[in-house]
């Protein structure tokens, strides 16, 4: 199982080559406050002075250590291949294959790389530095050193430096595959440990947190860390390990890490003899190695699944980017044909990518025809905007100077045309809505169906322009046809229409029935013929009386009294047509108006039914079907030209780069999958 950590290191190398952070690999994340002894703990594990030193915030970028244990054979092989002489060396990711045999050079390179990205001030960056240390004196570990937690900005640090550092820490410790190494100084109160506090926020059960207590030798006289190390103050599931760091004086005097570890062992034997074998740097290294191996073993199944899923996603992404173009003519024709086919399939409802969020294509056109347009027509009142006075005025205007014995047919025709004309606006609006949907289908096909077009923005724009132009040309033709449909209905009012004739027959029967009822209600002493004649005479008399009443046409021209008469000596201008005002209609006027209104309503419903049926058919024939039938030939005729090949098939500037990045990531994922497969074959997992 010891070989599991090198496997993870190999996976880390694989993903480092593509600069990817899509896979969370198992690693140990070191967190603590400034000057808590984090750097000293790390250097003790490495066994060499390798980290920058100074006051204030020194670690300003995440530093990912990969400690690789090597044997003598590996060391000799590397020395021969690279022409170096040494048993320990280091390599940075950003310097490629350069090998550092001097740990002083490694420290200076860390400082230079930190300033290159984070600047010379005390600001921080989340861009990590990758360092791999090869040594026979280390155990296999992957460690991440992070900036120390601080509270107050100093110098030219940003005001929100505390928030920035905590966000950076949470980015790493939130990884469920990480082990948190919470470092706390022994001469501080364990209950106020910031490291344990942030660890508990992402690991409340403490299943992946190990506490390290530093500076055991700096505790106040008469006190010790026995209760802390025994877990009596704050229990930590993975354990609490105490270590003794080098003092600043030791560092200044270049005291070797190996000497410091020997002094640490002597201190623990003297101060904590019963706990000496479960504390110290060497025990910490072995414990971390063991925890990491077990953690890797537990994480591998999920890691394998994640890698396979990502490999499938990147394969699909790479497929969408397509291969570099070799035959331009064939590629252009293929893309044009595919777009035209997908456009037609979207209208017909047979597209490969079915929209689930909203109606699209043919389904939306159907909705426009039968829901939007249908409901709009049904909401049009057959008598809307038509008052009884309008009807009465039309009847009188149609009779000319002579009183009419019957309701004039001209008045019905005049009024019904006025009402039918109101159907034109919603019909034209229906055409507009379908045209808008046909335009939207272009974008739908670009986004979902033919992603290859995204490779060639100029071709995409050209296709959009051609289809838009075709739709634009068909719009006035379709509008004209719909306008003609309404004009046809206005051109000839067919009062012999079967449905209209049936309505007239029913209405005449109702009127006749009403007349008989009135005759039946007359007193029996009055003869029927005289009663009928008297009724007509009475109606005429009443009509004249009504005409001479207030609000009548003739009454408004007649002088009734001095108040309404012009002054004496002034002539009355009979050409001044008065405005009729509201009044109670006579029985005949009411009957005539009802007859006209019923006829208008009956005929309007017939025409509305015709329009509701014929407008969708016209739109389908003149707009939708015409575009479907002509789209392929239109695109080929306008775009399939030798002179346009280079221009239309020019890829977007970043497409080649994205294709390369996707290919590299796919290759890395496939390699990672092979590495995990090797683990299964060697029974390490």
XYZ file of C-alpha atoms in Angstrom:
685
model
C 0.000 0.000 0.000
C 3.048 2.246 0.318
C 3.040 2.568 -3.474
C -0.323 4.373 -3.431
C 1.240 7.763 -2.680
C 3.608 7.666 -5.693
C 0.565 6.795 -7.783
C -1.181 9.931 -6.569
C 1.995 11.894 -7.276
C 1.922 10.485 -10.782
C -1.701 11.581 -11.161
C -0.731 15.016 -9.876
C 1.993 15.181 -12.526
C -0.512 14.195 -15.202
C -2.923 16.988 -14.308
C -0.138 19.507 -13.741
C 0.839 19.151 -17.399
C -2.520 20.609 -18.434
C -2.790 23.045 -15.539
C -6.102 21.490 -14.561
C -7.850 21.731 -11.242
C -10.828 19.571 -12.188
C -9.811 16.578 -10.054
C -9.417 16.879 -6.283
C -6.537 14.568 -5.445
C -5.794 13.413 -1.890
C -3.279 15.722 -0.230
C -2.380 17.164 3.176
C -3.250 20.846 3.640
C -1.309 22.720 6.342
C -3.208 25.575 8.027
C -2.361 27.805 10.963
C -1.867 31.386 12.047
C 1.179 33.446 11.193
C 4.200 32.412 13.230
C 2.472 29.283 14.527
C 5.377 27.198 13.246
C 3.873 25.909 9.989
C 7.010 26.426 7.945
C 9.183 24.799 10.590
C 6.928 21.723 10.611
C 7.167 21.445 6.832
C 10.945 21.880 6.821
C 11.228 19.201 9.486
C 9.299 16.825 7.232
C 11.507 17.733 4.239
C 14.626 17.624 6.357
C 16.139 20.717 4.728
C 15.860 24.525 4.858
C 13.713 25.108 1.826
C 11.136 27.787 2.678
C 11.496 31.582 2.652
C 11.827 33.167 6.073
C 11.007 36.601 7.408
C 8.575 38.659 9.475
C 4.895 39.040 8.784
C 3.285 37.086 5.957
C 5.961 35.108 4.118
C 3.949 32.365 2.379
C 1.856 34.359 -0.099
C 1.008 31.645 -2.620
C -0.074 28.026 -2.090
C 3.038 25.843 -2.179
C 2.324 22.243 -3.165
C 5.099 19.911 -1.973
C 5.421 16.430 -3.405
C 7.923 14.495 -1.281
C 9.192 11.480 -3.192
C 11.237 8.819 -1.461
C 13.949 7.431 -3.761
C 16.303 4.508 -3.357
C 19.929 4.299 -4.431
C 19.142 2.835 -7.859
C 16.736 5.658 -8.734
C 19.253 8.192 -7.516
C 22.070 6.784 -9.686
C 19.826 6.617 -12.741
C 18.703 10.229 -12.367
C 22.252 11.427 -11.760
C 23.453 9.715 -14.933
C 20.560 10.955 -17.095
C 20.855 14.583 -15.980
C 24.577 14.824 -15.319
C 24.177 15.780 -11.665
C 25.819 14.596 -8.508
C 23.687 14.507 -5.364
C 21.339 12.350 -3.366
C 18.613 15.022 -3.072
C 17.192 17.422 -5.634
C 14.099 19.406 -6.462
C 12.052 20.301 -9.556
C 9.511 23.086 -10.122
C 6.593 22.743 -12.498
C 7.068 26.268 -13.883
C 10.759 25.684 -14.718
C 9.937 22.472 -16.601
C 12.829 19.985 -16.491
C 15.357 22.103 -14.624
C 16.834 20.239 -11.644
C 17.869 22.056 -8.447
C 20.469 20.328 -6.309
C 20.899 23.314 -3.984
C 18.093 23.895 -1.503
C 19.211 27.509 -1.209
C 18.449 27.899 -4.925
C 15.074 26.290 -4.352
C 14.282 28.793 -1.593
C 15.343 31.739 -3.782
C 13.245 30.414 -6.680
C 10.192 30.209 -4.399
C 10.727 33.837 -3.393
C 11.212 34.967 -7.012
C 8.167 33.055 -8.289
C 6.048 34.421 -5.440
C 7.004 38.018 -6.267
C 6.484 37.414 -9.990
C 2.793 36.624 -9.480
C 1.917 38.241 -6.136
C 4.078 41.348 -6.439
C 6.653 42.720 -4.053
C 4.105 43.876 -1.490
C 2.468 41.576 1.018
C -0.505 40.644 -1.188
C -1.461 37.010 -1.816
C -2.397 34.913 -4.858
C -4.266 31.626 -5.256
C -2.013 30.501 -8.125
C -0.006 27.585 -6.626
C 3.710 26.833 -6.889
C 4.403 23.145 -7.526
C 7.605 21.752 -6.064
C 8.727 18.141 -6.084
C 11.484 17.026 -3.676
C 13.345 13.752 -4.317
C 15.243 12.402 -1.342
C 16.073 9.115 0.393
C 15.377 10.824 3.733
C 11.669 11.629 3.196
C 8.498 9.610 3.219
C 6.056 9.847 0.314
C 3.747 12.777 1.031
C 1.853 15.509 -0.779
C 1.647 18.682 1.318
C 0.130 22.113 0.668
C 1.525 25.106 2.567
C -0.897 28.045 2.713
C -0.569 31.670 3.917
C -0.903 32.018 7.679
C -4.178 33.300 9.086
C -3.924 36.965 10.015
C -6.302 39.480 11.545
C -4.875 42.944 10.937
C -3.430 44.143 7.599
C 0.078 45.560 7.833
C 1.984 47.827 5.486
C 0.396 47.997 2.053
C -1.632 44.805 2.478
C -5.251 44.982 1.277
C -7.822 45.886 3.920
C -9.577 42.561 3.387
C -6.425 40.446 3.679
C -8.030 38.306 6.405
C -10.978 37.443 4.136
C -8.680 36.748 1.177
C -6.536 34.337 3.180
C -9.525 32.504 4.657
C -11.132 32.164 1.216
C -7.882 30.678 -0.073
C -7.670 28.267 2.863
C -11.295 27.149 2.430
C -10.664 26.537 -1.280
C -8.164 23.816 -0.342
C -9.591 22.355 2.850
C -13.095 22.128 1.380
C -11.734 19.397 -0.897
C -13.238 16.228 0.653
C -10.143 14.289 -0.427
C -7.789 16.437 1.645
C -6.413 15.858 5.140
C -6.234 19.019 7.252
C -3.071 19.523 9.302
C -4.114 22.153 11.868
C -1.003 23.740 13.410
C -1.292 25.499 16.783
C 1.464 26.835 19.051
C 1.618 25.263 22.527
C 2.073 28.646 24.189
C -1.407 29.750 23.041
C -4.833 28.680 24.257
C -5.912 25.582 22.348
C -9.564 26.566 22.761
C -8.965 29.690 20.647
C -7.040 27.917 17.890
C -7.905 29.531 14.533
C -6.594 26.495 12.666
C -8.978 24.114 14.453
C -11.803 26.609 14.046
C -11.544 26.804 10.248
C -11.001 23.025 10.056
C -14.243 22.376 11.923
C -16.206 24.566 9.507
C -15.557 22.115 6.660
C -14.930 18.987 8.746
C -17.313 19.214 11.708
C -16.871 15.516 12.573
C -13.081 15.822 12.533
C -12.734 12.735 10.320
C -9.926 14.270 8.270
C -8.286 16.688 10.733
C -4.962 16.067 12.468
C -3.739 18.602 15.059
C -0.072 19.512 15.477
C 1.075 21.380 18.600
C 4.316 23.278 18.030
C 6.763 25.099 20.324
C 6.426 22.664 23.230
C 9.714 24.044 24.589
C 8.387 27.611 24.816
C 5.582 27.026 27.309
C 5.545 29.014 30.555
C 7.548 27.596 33.436
C 5.461 25.246 35.563
C 3.078 24.347 32.725
C 3.050 21.523 30.222
C 0.985 20.297 27.275
C 0.111 16.913 28.736
C -3.654 17.502 28.768
C -3.549 18.958 25.265
C -1.508 16.067 23.836
C -3.762 13.525 25.543
C -6.792 15.108 23.903
C -8.395 16.183 27.158
C -8.740 19.845 26.170
C -9.988 19.463 22.590
C -10.336 15.926 21.229
C -9.276 15.395 17.613
C -10.218 12.093 15.960
C -7.046 11.652 13.913
C -4.938 12.609 16.915
C -2.773 15.384 18.326
C 1.005 15.327 17.844
C 3.457 17.651 19.570
C 6.710 18.835 17.984
C 9.601 21.125 18.893
C 10.636 23.665 16.266
C 13.928 25.326 15.657
C 14.116 28.734 17.296
C 14.867 31.861 15.314
C 18.367 31.780 16.814
C 18.815 28.205 15.536
C 17.732 29.298 12.077
C 20.034 32.311 12.120
C 22.913 30.071 13.178
C 22.089 27.610 10.373
C 21.348 24.760 12.733
C 20.708 21.635 10.660
C 17.238 20.113 10.653
C 18.709 16.732 11.537
C 20.341 18.219 14.649
C 17.067 19.876 15.572
C 15.235 16.545 15.336
C 17.777 14.943 17.668
C 17.329 17.767 20.173
C 13.562 17.394 19.854
C 13.755 13.707 20.707
C 15.897 14.475 23.780
C 13.421 17.137 24.937
C 10.452 14.792 24.605
C 12.219 12.020 26.499
C 12.983 14.426 29.317
C 9.711 16.416 29.485
C 7.127 13.890 28.228
C 8.699 10.434 28.609
C 5.392 8.574 28.513
C 4.398 10.314 25.263
C 7.762 10.579 23.552
C 7.157 7.676 21.166
C 3.857 9.197 19.979
C 5.126 12.717 19.356
C 7.917 14.383 17.463
C 8.663 15.099 13.802
C 9.530 11.530 12.831
C 6.312 10.180 14.322
C 4.407 12.973 12.582
C 5.923 12.014 9.216
C 5.044 8.333 9.664
C 1.536 9.192 10.825
C 0.935 11.492 7.857
C 2.232 8.853 5.485
C -0.081 6.226 6.978
C -3.131 8.529 7.034
C -2.539 9.620 3.467
C -2.232 6.036 2.219
C -5.483 4.994 3.890
C -7.168 8.162 2.683
C -6.010 7.525 -0.887
C -7.336 3.972 -0.714
C -10.740 5.255 0.422
C -10.846 7.979 -2.228
C -9.791 5.914 -5.239
C -13.245 4.474 -6.192
C -14.826 7.919 -6.318
C -11.712 9.307 -8.006
C -11.925 6.638 -10.718
C -15.600 7.440 -11.356
C -14.878 11.160 -11.519
C -12.046 10.652 -14.004
C -14.215 8.468 -16.259
C -17.064 10.989 -16.227
C -14.723 13.855 -17.055
C -13.102 11.836 -19.836
C -16.517 11.307 -21.444
C -17.351 15.018 -21.088
C -14.081 16.153 -22.649
C -14.458 13.612 -25.459
C -17.857 15.091 -26.232
C -16.434 18.608 -26.019
C -13.599 17.698 -28.363
C -16.069 16.174 -30.810
C -18.069 19.404 -30.806
C -14.938 21.335 -31.762
C -14.468 19.072 -34.770
C -11.363 18.095 -36.646
C -9.200 20.606 -38.540
C -10.689 21.287 -41.989
C -9.062 19.420 -44.864
C -11.648 19.501 -47.686
C -13.223 22.962 -47.512
C -15.873 22.375 -50.194
C -17.136 19.181 -48.618
C -17.105 20.709 -45.119
C -19.047 23.795 -46.231
C -21.671 21.754 -48.070
C -21.984 19.394 -45.120
C -22.524 22.241 -42.643
C -25.058 23.988 -44.890
C -26.976 20.760 -45.458
C -26.948 19.881 -41.776
C -28.214 23.319 -40.748
C -31.017 23.237 -43.328
C -32.026 19.733 -42.232
C -32.006 20.671 -38.528
C -34.043 23.804 -39.261
C -36.682 21.739 -41.047
C -36.610 19.029 -38.358
C -37.199 21.673 -35.678
C -40.310 22.834 -37.528
C -41.535 19.272 -38.032
C -40.804 18.256 -34.429
C -38.236 15.593 -35.362
C -35.115 17.476 -34.208
C -32.429 15.556 -32.313
C -32.339 18.131 -29.522
C -35.826 18.619 -28.101
C -36.344 21.776 -26.059
C -37.857 21.070 -22.639
C -37.977 24.554 -21.129
C -40.420 26.096 -23.613
C -42.309 25.465 -26.845
C -40.112 25.754 -29.890
C -40.343 25.443 -33.661
C -43.390 23.713 -35.115
C -44.973 23.251 -31.688
C -44.875 26.985 -31.061
C -46.290 27.719 -34.515
C -49.156 25.326 -33.750
C -49.705 27.112 -30.451
C -49.804 30.472 -32.253
C -52.400 29.197 -34.742
C -54.769 27.435 -32.390
C -54.251 29.148 -29.056
C -52.975 32.676 -29.531
C -54.670 33.465 -32.860
C -57.743 31.333 -32.149
C -58.412 32.893 -28.746
C -57.810 36.380 -30.102
C -60.421 35.910 -32.844
C -62.899 34.414 -30.395
C -62.443 37.422 -28.142
C -63.508 39.792 -30.935
C -67.103 40.821 -30.189
C -69.231 40.606 -33.345
C -70.947 43.848 -32.330
C -67.932 45.464 -30.696
C -67.667 49.206 -31.297
C -71.192 49.240 -32.727
C -73.902 51.071 -30.794
C -77.645 50.939 -31.367
C -77.528 54.542 -32.577
C -74.893 53.498 -35.159
C -77.226 50.792 -36.419
C -80.231 53.126 -36.481
C -78.242 55.806 -38.265
C -77.062 53.312 -40.893
C -80.666 52.165 -41.465
C -81.885 55.749 -41.944
C -78.984 56.701 -44.196
C -79.712 53.673 -46.347
C -83.372 54.713 -46.897
C -82.631 58.101 -48.389
C -85.391 60.761 -48.273
C -88.223 58.248 -48.203
C -89.358 56.436 -45.078
C -88.690 52.697 -45.445
C -91.315 50.020 -45.150
C -88.631 47.356 -44.644
C -85.144 47.218 -43.190
C -82.789 48.175 -46.052
C -80.240 45.478 -46.986
C -77.591 48.089 -47.710
C -77.391 49.014 -44.036
C -76.639 45.388 -43.079
C -73.908 45.133 -45.704
C -72.360 48.422 -44.639
C -72.264 47.476 -40.979
C -71.131 43.858 -41.400
C -68.178 44.942 -43.566
C -67.160 47.319 -40.817
C -67.135 44.450 -38.329
C -65.407 41.955 -40.606
C -62.623 44.485 -41.237
C -61.717 44.150 -37.554
C -60.462 40.589 -38.207
C -57.579 41.830 -40.353
C -55.373 43.144 -37.538
C -55.219 39.906 -35.474
C -54.662 37.955 -38.708
C -51.631 40.065 -39.620
C -50.388 39.771 -36.038
C -50.554 35.989 -36.435
C -48.236 36.253 -39.462
C -45.849 38.414 -37.433
C -45.705 35.919 -34.554
C -44.975 32.993 -36.874
C -42.262 35.048 -38.597
C -40.664 35.788 -35.220
C -40.685 32.089 -34.323
C -39.096 31.181 -37.662
C -36.383 33.689 -36.782
C -35.925 32.150 -33.322
C -35.449 28.697 -34.841
C -32.215 29.969 -36.420
C -30.716 30.636 -32.993
C -32.075 27.359 -31.639
C -30.329 25.390 -34.389
C -27.103 27.332 -33.836
C -27.084 26.685 -30.085
C -28.212 23.094 -29.861
C -28.219 21.303 -33.172
C -25.175 22.413 -35.154
C -22.480 23.295 -32.654
C -19.902 22.947 -35.438
C -21.062 26.344 -36.642
C -19.563 27.877 -33.514
C -16.170 26.970 -34.956
C -16.802 29.229 -37.951
C -18.368 32.512 -36.794
C -18.341 34.036 -40.283
C -20.194 31.067 -41.741
C -22.659 31.232 -38.866
C -23.288 34.928 -39.489
C -23.665 34.315 -43.222
C -26.215 31.524 -42.688
C -28.187 33.702 -40.290
C -28.182 36.513 -42.842
C -29.390 34.262 -45.693
C -32.216 32.708 -43.658
C -33.231 36.091 -42.252
C -33.281 37.543 -45.764
C -35.440 34.661 -47.010
C -37.901 35.164 -44.156
C -37.907 38.902 -44.777
C -38.790 38.359 -48.452
C -41.672 36.037 -47.608
C -43.192 38.307 -44.973
C -44.827 40.892 -47.325
C -46.067 38.092 -49.606
C -47.732 36.347 -46.682
C -49.136 39.603 -45.327
C -50.581 40.389 -48.737
C -52.273 37.008 -48.906
C -53.780 37.389 -45.443
C -54.914 40.906 -46.336
C -56.569 39.462 -49.454
C -58.332 36.799 -47.404
C -60.078 39.535 -45.439
C -60.610 41.605 -48.611
C -62.251 38.585 -50.273
C -64.724 38.363 -47.419
C -65.417 42.082 -47.745
C -65.785 41.923 -51.521
C -68.942 39.830 -51.535
C -71.375 39.486 -48.658
C -72.924 36.132 -49.422
C -76.343 36.272 -47.859
C -77.131 32.964 -49.564
C -74.516 31.164 -47.489
C -76.204 28.015 -46.122
C -75.339 28.785 -42.520
C -76.516 32.380 -42.918
C -79.743 31.347 -44.649
C -80.532 28.966 -41.809
C -79.931 31.744 -39.290
C -82.196 34.126 -41.220
C -84.936 31.500 -41.361
C -84.794 30.926 -37.636
C -84.774 34.664 -36.997
C -87.798 35.277 -39.293
C -89.682 32.535 -37.507
C -88.894 34.207 -34.188
C -90.127 37.575 -35.488
C -93.301 36.008 -36.860
C -93.857 34.246 -33.553
C -93.480 37.533 -31.700
C -96.037 39.189 -34.069
C -98.563 36.431 -33.473
C -98.078 36.742 -29.742
C -98.822 40.465 -29.935
C -101.964 39.803 -31.965
C -103.126 37.191 -29.489
C -102.746 39.641 -26.616
C -105.181 42.181 -28.185
C -108.775 42.520 -26.739
C -111.257 40.114 -28.383
C -113.659 42.969 -29.322
C -111.189 44.418 -31.825
C -111.198 42.707 -35.238
C -107.846 41.207 -36.180
C -107.554 42.943 -39.510
C -108.521 46.327 -38.114
C -106.302 45.752 -35.120
C -103.433 44.988 -37.412
C -104.155 48.036 -39.537
C -104.631 50.163 -36.461
C -101.451 48.847 -35.062
C -99.581 49.871 -38.181
C -101.279 53.264 -38.208
C -100.620 53.654 -34.547
C -97.001 52.713 -35.048
C -96.661 55.284 -37.813
C -98.358 57.875 -35.680
C -96.180 56.990 -32.736
C -93.193 57.128 -34.985
C -94.078 60.650 -36.081
C -94.741 61.543 -32.512
C -91.437 60.029 -31.595
C -89.760 61.974 -34.349
C -91.185 65.203 -32.999
C -90.138 64.373 -29.462
C -87.063 65.515 -27.628
C -83.876 64.051 -29.098
C -85.452 63.163 -32.491
C -84.006 64.377 -35.783
C -87.072 66.408 -36.739
C -87.637 67.597 -33.201
C -84.217 69.150 -33.116
C -85.016 71.185 -36.230
C -88.496 72.282 -35.014
C -89.108 75.336 -32.864
C -91.094 74.199 -29.791
C -90.729 77.233 -27.606
C -88.843 80.441 -27.303
C -85.984 78.919 -25.396
C -85.032 76.588 -28.210
C -85.954 78.909 -31.098
C -83.589 81.265 -32.801
C -84.032 84.894 -32.124
C -86.798 86.584 -34.028
C -85.688 87.794 -37.392
C -82.994 85.081 -37.819
C -83.498 82.283 -40.350
C -83.134 78.624 -39.417
C -80.305 76.840 -41.274
C -81.730 73.396 -42.054
C -78.296 72.206 -43.296
C -76.916 72.269 -39.766
C -77.304 68.539 -39.053
C -77.804 68.025 -35.327
C -76.137 65.256 -33.365
C -78.684 62.628 -32.260
C -78.781 62.181 -28.532
C -79.764 59.159 -26.499
C -83.476 58.474 -26.419
C -85.921 55.623 -26.099
C -86.457 53.849 -29.394
C -89.865 53.194 -30.819
C -91.028 49.623 -31.113
C -90.265 49.493 -34.809
C -86.842 51.081 -34.405
C -85.969 48.592 -31.709
C -87.166 45.736 -33.869
C -85.201 46.930 -36.890
C -82.030 47.334 -34.849
C -82.385 43.864 -33.365
C -82.841 42.364 -36.826
C -79.684 44.043 -38.140
C -77.646 43.149 -35.057
C -78.674 39.493 -35.276
C -77.850 39.368 -38.957
C -74.454 41.007 -38.342
C -73.626 38.583 -35.575
C -74.660 35.568 -37.608
C -72.677 36.570 -40.685
C -69.655 37.714 -38.638
C -69.385 34.306 -36.973
C -69.377 32.651 -40.399
C -66.589 34.926 -41.641
C -64.599 34.532 -38.423
C -64.739 30.790 -38.801
C -63.467 31.107 -42.372
C -60.623 33.429 -41.348
C -59.658 31.221 -38.410
C -59.299 28.329 -40.820
C -57.782 30.048 -43.868
C -55.141 32.306 -42.239
C -53.062 29.427 -40.742
C -53.242 27.637 -44.084
C -52.031 30.731 -45.903
C -49.199 31.260 -43.420
C -48.096 27.643 -43.729
C -48.132 27.755 -47.545
C -46.658 31.165 -48.214
C -44.193 31.358 -45.292
C -43.417 28.156 -43.374
C -43.520 25.544 -46.134
C -41.947 27.855 -48.688
C -38.961 28.498 -46.383
C -38.631 24.776 -45.646
C -38.661 23.902 -49.342
C -36.301 26.655 -50.470
C -33.871 26.896 -47.530
C -31.337 24.336 -48.765
C -31.166 25.727 -52.318
C -31.076 29.306 -51.016
C -28.122 28.587 -48.717
C -26.222 26.689 -51.397
C -26.883 29.347 -54.009
C -25.718 32.196 -51.791
C -22.841 30.571 -49.870
C -21.467 27.564 -51.755
C -18.972 29.532 -53.818
C -15.263 28.908 -54.261
C -14.424 32.553 -53.599
C -16.073 32.380 -50.180
C -14.531 29.127 -48.899
C -11.535 30.598 -47.096
C -13.523 33.429 -45.576
C -16.485 31.345 -44.366
C -14.383 28.483 -42.974
C -12.060 30.668 -40.932
C -12.152 29.384 -37.351
C -12.604 31.709 -34.404
C -9.321 32.846 -32.886
C -9.606 30.781 -29.718
C -11.093 27.631 -31.284
C -7.731 26.039 -32.122
C -6.520 26.770 -28.600
C -9.654 25.325 -27.013
C -9.388 22.209 -29.181
C -5.773 21.773 -28.116
C -6.606 22.257 -24.428
C -9.497 19.797 -24.630
C -7.279 17.239 -26.370
C -4.567 17.647 -23.732
C -7.064 17.291 -20.909
C -8.602 14.217 -22.511
C -5.155 12.699 -22.900
C -4.385 13.454 -19.233
C -7.654 11.890 -18.092
C -7.053 8.797 -20.189
C -3.553 8.503 -18.751
C -4.948 8.934 -15.233
C -7.472 6.199 -15.932
C -4.617 3.912 -16.992
C -2.711 4.711 -13.788
C -5.714 3.737 -11.669
C -6.158 0.584 -13.746
C -2.546 -0.337 -12.942
C -3.348 -0.003 -9.237
C -6.109 -2.583 -9.575
C -3.839 -4.928 -11.532
C -1.118 -4.769 -8.855
C -3.700 -5.344 -6.098
C -2.770 -2.118 -4.372
C -6.415 -1.124 -4.201
